[in-house]
CSV table of C-alpha atoms and ligand atoms in Angstrom, one decimal:
chain,number,residue,atom,x,y,z
A,517,MET,CA,-219.2,111.6,190.9
A,518,GLU,CA,-218.7,107.8,191.3
A,519,MET,CA,-222.1,107.2,189.6
A,520,LYS,CA,-221.2,109.6,186.8
A,521,ARG,CA,-218.0,107.8,185.9
A,522,LYS,CA,-219.8,104.3,185.9
A,523,GLN,CA,-222.5,105.6,183.3
A,524,LEU,CA,-219.6,107.0,181.3
A,525,GLY,CA,-218.0,103.5,181.3
A,526,THR,CA,-221.2,101.7,180.4
A,527,LEU,CA,-221.9,104.2,177.6
A,528,THR,CA,-218.2,103.7,176.2
A,529,LEU,CA,-218.9,99.9,176.3
A,530,VAL,CA,-222.2,100.2,174.4
A,531,ALA,CA,-220.5,102.6,172.0
A,532,ALA,CA,-217.6,100.2,171.5
A,533,LEU,CA,-220.1,97.2,171.0
A,534,PHE,CA,-222.3,99.0,168.6
A,535,ALA,CA,-219.3,100.0,166.4
A,536,GLY,CA,-217.8,96.4,166.5
A,537,THR,CA,-221.2,95.3,165.3
A,538,CYS,CA,-221.3,97.9,162.4
A,539,LEU,CA,-217.9,96.8,161.1
A,540,LEU,CA,-218.9,93.0,161.3
A,541,SER,CA,-222.1,93.5,159.5
A,542,ALA,CA,-220.8,96.0,156.7
A,543,PRO,CA,-220.6,94.4,153.3
A,544,ALA,CA,-217.1,93.8,152.1
A,545,LYS,CA,-216.0,97.0,150.3
A,546,ALA,CA,-214.6,96.5,146.6
A,547,ASP,CA,-210.7,97.1,146.8
A,548,THR,CA,-210.1,99.7,144.1
A,549,ALA,CA,-206.4,99.7,144.5
A,550,ALA,CA,-206.4,95.8,144.2
A,551,GLY,CA,-208.6,96.4,140.9
A,552,GLU,CA,-206.0,98.8,139.5
A,553,ALA,CA,-203.0,96.5,140.1
A,554,MET,CA,-205.1,93.6,138.5
A,555,PHE,CA,-205.9,95.7,135.7
A,556,LYS,CA,-202.2,96.7,135.0
A,557,ALA,CA,-201.4,93.0,135.2
A,558,LYS,CA,-204.0,91.6,133.2
A,559,CYS,CA,-205.7,94.1,131.0
A,560,ALA,CA,-203.3,96.9,130.2
A,561,GLY,CA,-202.2,95.0,127.2
A,562,CYS,CA,-205.2,95.6,125.4
A,563,HIS,CA,-206.6,98.6,127.4
A,564,GLY,CA,-203.5,100.8,128.1
A,565,ALA,CA,-201.9,101.0,131.5
A,566,ASP,CA,-203.9,103.9,132.0
A,567,ALA,CA,-207.1,102.4,130.8
A,568,LYS,CA,-207.2,105.0,128.1
A,569,GLY,CA,-207.6,102.4,125.4
A,570,LYS,CA,-205.3,101.3,122.5
A,571,GLU,CA,-205.7,102.4,119.0
A,572,ALA,CA,-204.5,99.1,117.8
A,573,MET,CA,-206.9,97.2,119.8
A,574,LYS,CA,-210.1,99.7,119.1
A,575,THR,CA,-210.5,99.8,122.8
A,576,ARG,CA,-212.4,102.6,124.6
A,577,ASP,CA,-211.2,105.0,126.9
A,578,MET,CA,-212.6,103.6,130.3
A,579,SER,CA,-213.3,107.1,131.8
A,580,SER,CA,-215.3,108.0,128.8
A,581,ALA,CA,-219.3,108.6,129.1
A,582,ASP,CA,-219.7,105.5,126.5
A,583,VAL,CA,-218.1,103.1,128.8
A,584,GLN,CA,-219.1,104.8,132.2
A,585,LYS,CA,-222.9,104.7,131.1
A,586,GLN,CA,-223.0,101.0,131.3
A,587,SER,CA,-224.2,99.5,134.4
A,588,ASP,CA,-222.0,97.6,136.7
A,589,ALA,CA,-223.7,94.4,135.7
A,590,GLU,CA,-223.1,95.1,132.2
A,591,LEU,CA,-219.3,95.7,132.8
A,592,THR,CA,-219.3,92.6,134.8
A,593,ALA,CA,-220.7,90.5,132.1
A,594,ILE,CA,-218.1,91.8,129.5
A,595,ILE,CA,-215.1,91.1,131.8
A,596,THR,CA,-216.7,87.5,133.0
A,597,GLY,CA,-218.2,86.7,129.6
A,598,GLY,CA,-215.8,88.4,127.0
A,599,LYS,CA,-217.1,90.5,123.9
A,600,GLY,CA,-215.7,90.4,120.4
A,601,LYS,CA,-212.1,90.2,120.8
A,602,MET,CA,-212.2,90.9,124.5
A,603,PRO,CA,-211.5,87.5,126.1
A,604,ALA,CA,-213.6,85.9,128.7
A,605,TYR,CA,-212.1,86.0,132.3
A,606,LYS,CA,-213.6,83.0,133.6
A,607,THR,CA,-211.1,82.3,136.6
A,608,LEU,CA,-211.6,85.7,138.1
A,609,SER,CA,-213.6,85.4,141.6
A,610,ALA,CA,-216.6,87.7,141.9
A,611,ASP,CA,-214.7,89.9,144.4
A,612,GLN,CA,-212.0,90.4,141.7
A,613,VAL,CA,-214.4,91.4,139.2
A,614,LYS,CA,-216.0,93.6,141.7
A,615,ASP,CA,-212.5,95.3,142.4
A,616,LEU,CA,-212.1,95.7,138.6
A,617,VAL,CA,-215.3,97.4,138.3
A,618,SER,CA,-214.6,99.6,141.2
A,619,TYR,CA,-211.3,100.6,139.6
A,620,LEU,CA,-213.0,101.4,136.2
A,621,ARG,CA,-215.6,103.3,138.0
A,622,SER,CA,-213.0,105.4,139.9
A,623,LEU,CA,-211.9,106.6,136.3
A,624,LYS,CA,-215.2,108.3,135.5
A,625,LYS,CA,-214.6,112.1,134.9
B,1560,LIG,C1,-207.0,90.7,124.2
B,1560,LIG,C2,-207.2,92.1,124.4
B,1560,LIG,C3,-207.9,92.3,125.5
B,1560,LIG,C4,-207.6,92.0,127.0
B,1560,LIG,C5,-206.5,91.2,127.6
B,1560,LIG,C6,-208.7,92.8,127.6
B,1560,LIG,N1,-209.7,93.2,126.9
B,1560,LIG,FE1,-211.1,94.2,127.7
B,1560,LIG,N2,-211.8,94.5,125.6
B,1560,LIG,C7,-211.1,94.2,124.5
B,1560,LIG,C8,-211.7,94.6,123.4
B,1560,LIG,C9,-211.2,94.4,121.8
B,1560,LIG,C10,-212.9,95.3,123.9
B,1560,LIG,C11,-214.0,95.8,122.8
B,1560,LIG,C12,-215.2,94.7,122.7
B,1560,LIG,C13,-216.2,95.1,121.9
B,1560,LIG,O1,-216.7,96.2,122.2
B,1560,LIG,O2,-216.5,94.5,120.8
B,1560,LIG,C14,-213.0,95.2,125.5
B,1560,LIG,C15,-213.8,95.7,126.1
B,1560,LIG,C16,-213.8,95.6,127.5
B,1560,LIG,C17,-214.8,96.4,128.3
B,1560,LIG,C18,-216.0,97.0,127.9
B,1560,LIG,C19,-215.8,98.4,127.4
B,1560,LIG,C20,-216.4,99.3,126.1
B,1560,LIG,O3,-215.7,99.6,125.5
B,1560,LIG,O4,-217.5,99.4,126.4
B,1560,LIG,C21,-214.3,96.1,129.7
B,1560,LIG,C22,-215.3,96.7,130.7
B,1560,LIG,C23,-213.3,95.5,129.7
B,1560,LIG,N3,-212.9,95.2,128.4
B,1560,LIG,C24,-212.6,95.1,130.4
B,1560,LIG,C25,-211.4,94.3,130.8
B,1560,LIG,C26,-210.5,94.0,131.8
B,1560,LIG,C27,-211.1,94.2,133.1
B,1560,LIG,C28,-209.7,93.1,131.5
B,1560,LIG,C29,-208.6,92.4,132.4
B,1560,LIG,C30,-209.1,91.6,133.3
B,1560,LIG,C31,-209.7,93.1,130.0
B,1560,LIG,N4,-210.8,93.9,129.5
B,1560,LIG,C32,-208.8,92.7,129.1
B,1560,LIG,C33,-209.7,93.5,124.6
B,1560,LIG,C34,-209.3,93.2,125.7
């Protein structure tokens, strides 16, 4: 009985250490909610609060296949480098752009 309890304790400790290591080594995940908030604050003027696009700006529905078929790298390049009337957002951090792309991906139908 005493032995079993000790083994269980060791097992719990090993499991806890393992879980801790996994958490620490996992790459930072994009924050979709932060991306959505940023989009509404900075991008909605031209893309619409729901990212469905604005007729007057000739922006496309972000949930459409035409937008979604582009790679993360392509969307990132447009956000940071601009395209046509789309301004370049050079001051956003890589993580912020990742959050924005993650939000756009979440709109995929
Ligand atoms: C001043 C208006 C304006 C603002 C503000 C703006 N955009 Fe744009 N955006 C555009 C226009 C216009 C296009 C279409 C560019 C083209 O294809 O010629 C575009 C295209 C894009 C595309 C490519 C989509 C497609 O149709 O393939 C992405 C992604 C994008 N914008 C993201 C963003 C994000 C994220 C923000 C906010 C950080 C933002 N935009 C802010 C005007 C704007």
